[in-house]
Amino acid sequence: GNSVTQMEGPVTLSEEAFLTINCTYTATGYPSLFWYVQYPGEGLQLLLKATKADDKGSNKGFEATYRKETTSFHLEKGSVQVSDSAVYFCALRDSGAGSYQLTFGKGTKLSVIP
Amino acid sequence: GAVVSQHPSRVICKSGTSVKIECRSLDFQATTMFWYRQFPKKSLMLMATSNEGSKATYEQGVEKDKFLINHASLTLSTLTVTSAHPEDSSFYICSASDRVGNLLHSYTQYFGPGTRLTVL
């Protein structure tokens, strides 16, 4: 079956530090990959996505590249801000016809301190 | 665009009562809606998937009679927690998916802000 593995958190960084949150996946087909962000007390927001190998998703300074050879979709940001403090979820959606269910990782909590 | 709302955002109820949570897609037609449950410091657990006008498909281990899901229109789905108990206290999140033709990439899920249920 499908699965998503994220690095364990929490991650604490100083403002302007470089961020990497690792994500690897297992899937039977060619999934689409997503990063969602959940701010305290809120639901999930789509941060970025990539639908095929070598695609790079980017948004708000975050980016992630779909690496089929390493089955990875690591999230990066060059300079984090306090407002980036949130829980980040990596997720995949299978490529099967009519498939729409998401499989989530456990989430990584990021805390950015001034 | 693609906004999903949930109501209420927070609810506190007594044990044994039933609670209804609404999920609405505000600016698109949601052919499919999903209900998730999120435990503290855990990922989202998919409870059920519902397509408009048909019965919901529940994930293994989710009690159908306890978590009643209705998807009567393309913009509204409801989750009713029947005879709630303290162990049902959780953060419930819905998501909605639109579909344009049969294009796979259009199956993007848009999430609501969640409902915090506390059962006393």
Short mmCIF file of C-alpha atoms in Angstrom, two decimals:
data_model
loop_
_atom_site.label_atom_id
_atom_site.label_comp_id
_atom_site.label_asym_id
_atom_site.label_seq_id
_atom_site.Cartn_x
_atom_site.Cartn_y
_atom_site.Cartn_z
CA GLY A 1 0.00 0.00 0.00
CA ASN A 2 0.89 3.66 -0.08
CA SER A 3 2.76 5.32 2.73
CA VAL A 4 4.50 8.59 3.52
CA THR A 5 7.36 8.98 5.96
CA GLN A 6 8.40 12.36 7.31
CA MET A 7 11.26 13.30 9.53
CA GLU A 8 10.37 13.36 13.19
CA GLY A 9 9.88 16.71 14.79
CA PRO A 10 9.70 19.07 16.37
CA VAL A 11 12.12 21.22 14.45
CA THR A 12 13.23 24.47 16.04
CA LEU A 13 15.09 27.05 13.96
CA SER A 14 16.18 30.60 14.36
CA GLU A 15 14.71 33.20 12.04
CA GLU A 16 16.44 33.32 8.62
CA ALA A 17 17.80 29.80 8.99
CA PHE A 18 17.59 27.24 6.18
CA LEU A 19 14.82 24.68 6.44
CA THR A 20 14.68 21.13 5.18
CA ILE A 21 11.93 18.70 6.09
CA ASN A 22 12.51 15.27 4.63
CA CYS A 23 9.72 13.26 3.07
CA THR A 24 9.90 9.88 1.37
CA TYR A 25 7.08 7.82 0.00
CA THR A 26 6.06 4.38 -1.09
CA ALA A 27 3.48 4.03 -3.81
CA THR A 28 2.45 1.43 -6.35
CA GLY A 29 2.06 3.81 -9.25
CA TYR A 30 3.11 7.35 -10.09
CA PRO A 31 1.58 9.50 -7.42
CA SER A 32 1.09 13.21 -7.13
CA LEU A 33 2.87 14.69 -4.14
CA PHE A 34 1.80 17.49 -1.84
CA TRP A 35 2.90 19.56 1.09
CA TYR A 36 0.20 20.91 3.36
CA VAL A 37 0.67 23.39 6.20
CA GLN A 38 -1.45 23.62 9.33
CA TYR A 39 -1.20 26.76 11.41
CA PRO A 40 -2.21 26.54 15.08
CA GLY A 41 -5.93 25.97 15.50
CA GLU A 42 -6.61 25.86 11.78
CA GLY A 43 -7.24 23.28 9.08
CA LEU A 44 -4.81 22.29 6.38
CA GLN A 45 -3.79 24.54 3.55
CA LEU A 46 -2.19 23.31 0.37
CA LEU A 47 1.32 24.72 0.26
CA LEU A 48 2.63 23.22 -2.95
CA LYS A 49 2.35 20.18 -5.15
CA ALA A 50 4.06 18.26 -7.92
CA THR A 51 2.34 15.83 -10.23
CA LYS A 52 5.19 14.10 -12.03
CA ALA A 53 8.85 13.23 -11.67
CA ASP A 54 11.30 16.15 -11.68
CA ASP A 55 8.50 18.68 -11.19
CA LYS A 56 9.27 21.38 -8.67
CA GLY A 57 6.46 22.80 -6.61
CA SER A 58 6.96 26.22 -5.05
CA ASN A 59 5.00 28.72 -3.02
CA LYS A 60 5.76 31.43 -0.44
CA GLY A 61 9.48 30.73 -0.66
CA PHE A 62 9.03 27.01 -0.06
CA GLU A 63 9.92 24.49 -2.70
CA ALA A 64 10.07 20.75 -3.15
CA THR A 65 11.20 18.61 -6.07
CA TYR A 66 9.60 15.30 -7.00
CA ARG A 67 12.48 12.82 -7.07
CA LYS A 68 11.33 9.51 -8.47
CA GLU A 69 14.75 7.86 -8.19
CA THR A 70 14.90 8.46 -4.46
CA THR A 71 11.11 8.47 -3.92
CA SER A 72 11.45 11.75 -2.09
CA PHE A 73 9.77 15.15 -1.92
CA HIS A 74 11.78 17.14 0.59
CA LEU A 75 10.51 20.57 1.59
CA GLU A 76 13.01 23.45 1.65
CA LYS A 77 13.05 27.14 2.38
CA GLY A 78 16.09 29.33 2.28
CA SER A 79 15.18 31.72 5.08
CA VAL A 80 12.40 30.93 7.52
CA GLN A 81 10.32 33.47 9.36
CA VAL A 82 8.50 33.32 12.68
CA SER A 83 5.23 33.23 10.72
CA ASP A 84 6.30 29.91 9.18
CA SER A 85 5.81 28.20 12.54
CA ALA A 86 3.27 25.47 11.85
CA VAL A 87 2.89 21.75 11.27
CA TYR A 88 3.84 20.56 7.81
CA PHE A 89 2.35 17.43 6.26
CA CYS A 90 3.67 15.58 3.27
CA ALA A 91 1.03 13.67 1.33
CA LEU A 92 0.55 11.64 -1.81
CA ARG A 93 -2.35 10.83 -4.06
CA ASP A 94 -2.21 7.71 -6.13
CA SER A 95 -2.34 7.92 -9.88
CA GLY A 96 -5.05 5.33 -10.42
CA ALA A 97 -8.07 6.29 -12.48
CA GLY A 98 -10.60 8.06 -10.30
CA SER A 99 -8.21 8.01 -7.37
CA TYR A 100 -8.54 10.93 -5.03
CA GLN A 101 -7.65 9.76 -1.55
CA LEU A 102 -4.68 11.37 0.13
CA THR A 103 -2.19 9.49 2.26
CA PHE A 104 -0.55 11.74 4.83
CA GLY A 105 2.67 11.60 6.75
CA LYS A 106 2.56 12.17 10.50
CA GLY A 107 3.47 15.82 10.23
CA THR A 108 6.50 17.80 11.32
CA LYS A 109 6.10 20.67 13.71
CA LEU A 110 8.28 23.66 12.93
CA SER A 111 8.95 26.38 15.46
CA VAL A 112 10.85 29.45 14.35
CA ILE A 113 12.24 31.66 17.08
CA PRO A 114 13.22 35.33 16.64
CA GLY B 1 -11.42 30.48 -4.94
CA ALA B 2 -11.89 26.93 -3.59
CA VAL B 3 -12.97 27.82 -0.08
CA VAL B 4 -14.35 25.25 2.32
CA SER B 5 -16.05 26.26 5.53
CA GLN B 6 -16.98 24.26 8.59
CA HIS B 7 -19.50 25.01 11.26
CA PRO B 8 -19.22 25.16 14.16
CA SER B 9 -15.53 25.81 14.72
CA ARG B 10 -15.80 24.65 18.32
CA VAL B 11 -18.46 22.67 20.13
CA ILE B 12 -18.72 21.39 23.66
CA CYS B 13 -21.40 18.87 24.46
CA LYS B 14 -22.46 16.50 27.18
CA SER B 15 -21.83 12.79 26.95
CA GLY B 16 -24.70 10.99 25.27
CA THR B 17 -25.82 13.86 23.05
CA SER B 18 -25.44 14.11 19.29
CA VAL B 19 -23.47 16.77 17.47
CA LYS B 20 -23.75 17.80 13.84
CA ILE B 21 -20.85 19.37 11.96
CA GLU B 22 -21.40 21.03 8.61
CA CYS B 23 -18.93 21.26 5.77
CA ARG B 24 -19.64 23.58 2.87
CA SER B 25 -17.85 24.33 -0.37
CA LEU B 26 -18.45 28.03 -0.91
CA ASP B 27 -17.44 28.65 -4.49
CA PHE B 28 -17.31 25.31 -6.23
CA GLN B 29 -19.27 22.11 -6.53
CA ALA B 30 -17.82 19.37 -4.42
CA THR B 31 -18.51 16.03 -6.02
CA THR B 32 -16.60 14.31 -3.25
CA MET B 33 -16.12 15.23 0.37
CA PHE B 34 -13.88 13.65 2.94
CA TRP B 35 -14.02 13.57 6.70
CA TYR B 36 -10.86 13.29 8.75
CA ARG B 37 -10.12 13.01 12.41
CA GLN B 38 -6.93 14.42 13.83
CA PHE B 39 -5.54 13.28 17.15
CA PRO B 40 -3.07 15.43 19.09
CA LYS B 41 0.40 15.33 17.53
CA LYS B 42 -0.80 12.80 14.98
CA SER B 43 -1.58 12.85 11.32
CA LEU B 44 -5.01 12.99 9.79
CA MET B 45 -7.00 9.80 9.83
CA LEU B 46 -9.46 9.45 6.99
CA MET B 47 -12.83 8.46 8.39
CA ALA B 48 -15.00 8.35 5.31
CA THR B 49 -15.43 9.47 1.75
CA SER B 50 -18.77 10.67 0.47
CA ASN B 51 -19.99 11.35 -3.03
CA GLU B 52 -22.98 13.57 -3.55
CA GLY B 53 -26.22 11.64 -3.55
CA SER B 54 -24.78 8.31 -2.48
CA LYS B 55 -23.85 6.56 0.74
CA ALA B 56 -20.53 7.32 2.34
CA THR B 57 -17.67 4.85 2.21
CA TYR B 58 -16.21 4.35 5.66
CA GLU B 59 -12.64 3.39 6.43
CA GLN B 60 -11.96 0.24 8.35
CA GLY B 61 -12.55 0.66 12.06
CA VAL B 62 -14.87 3.65 11.75
CA GLU B 63 -18.36 2.99 13.10
CA LYS B 64 -20.97 3.88 10.51
CA ASP B 65 -23.77 4.13 13.04
CA LYS B 66 -21.81 6.45 15.26
CA PHE B 67 -20.47 8.80 12.63
CA LEU B 68 -23.34 9.53 10.28
CA ILE B 69 -22.39 11.27 7.07
CA ASN B 70 -24.79 12.91 4.68
CA HIS B 71 -23.81 14.51 1.39
CA ALA B 72 -27.16 15.71 0.12
CA SER B 73 -25.97 18.45 -2.20
CA LEU B 74 -22.88 19.44 -4.15
CA THR B 75 -22.01 22.09 -1.58
CA LEU B 76 -22.90 20.52 1.74
CA SER B 77 -21.89 17.48 3.73
CA THR B 78 -22.67 16.86 7.38
CA LEU B 79 -21.05 14.64 9.98
CA THR B 80 -23.19 13.71 12.97
CA VAL B 81 -21.48 12.21 15.97
CA THR B 82 -24.23 10.24 17.67
CA SER B 83 -24.29 9.51 21.39
CA ALA B 84 -20.98 11.25 21.83
CA HIS B 85 -18.52 10.10 24.49
CA PRO B 86 -15.38 11.76 25.83
CA GLU B 87 -13.21 9.54 23.63
CA ASP B 88 -14.88 11.15 20.60
CA SER B 89 -13.29 14.46 21.56
CA SER B 90 -11.05 15.40 18.69
CA PHE B 91 -10.40 17.80 15.83
CA TYR B 92 -12.59 16.93 12.85
CA ILE B 93 -11.59 18.23 9.45
CA CYS B 94 -13.47 17.99 6.19
CA SER B 95 -12.16 18.43 2.70
CA ALA B 96 -13.87 18.80 -0.62
CA SER B 97 -12.79 17.87 -4.07
CA ASP B 98 -14.04 19.23 -7.35
CA ARG B 99 -13.83 17.46 -10.63
CA VAL B 100 -13.49 18.88 -14.08
CA GLY B 101 -14.27 16.20 -16.58
CA ASN B 102 -12.18 13.17 -15.75
CA LEU B 103 -8.85 14.89 -15.42
CA LEU B 104 -6.90 13.36 -12.58
CA HIS B 105 -5.11 16.56 -11.66
CA SER B 106 -8.38 18.21 -10.91
CA TYR B 107 -8.90 16.02 -7.87
CA THR B 108 -7.40 18.57 -5.54
CA GLN B 109 -8.68 18.44 -1.99
CA TYR B 110 -9.49 21.74 -0.31
CA PHE B 111 -9.64 21.60 3.45
CA GLY B 112 -11.96 23.25 5.89
CA PRO B 113 -10.64 24.97 9.02
CA GLY B 114 -11.70 22.12 11.29
CA THR B 115 -14.09 21.67 14.20
CA ARG B 116 -12.86 21.10 17.73
CA LEU B 117 -15.27 18.74 19.51
CA THR B 118 -15.07 18.40 23.27
CA VAL B 119 -17.34 15.88 24.96
CA LEU B 120 -17.71 16.30 28.71
#
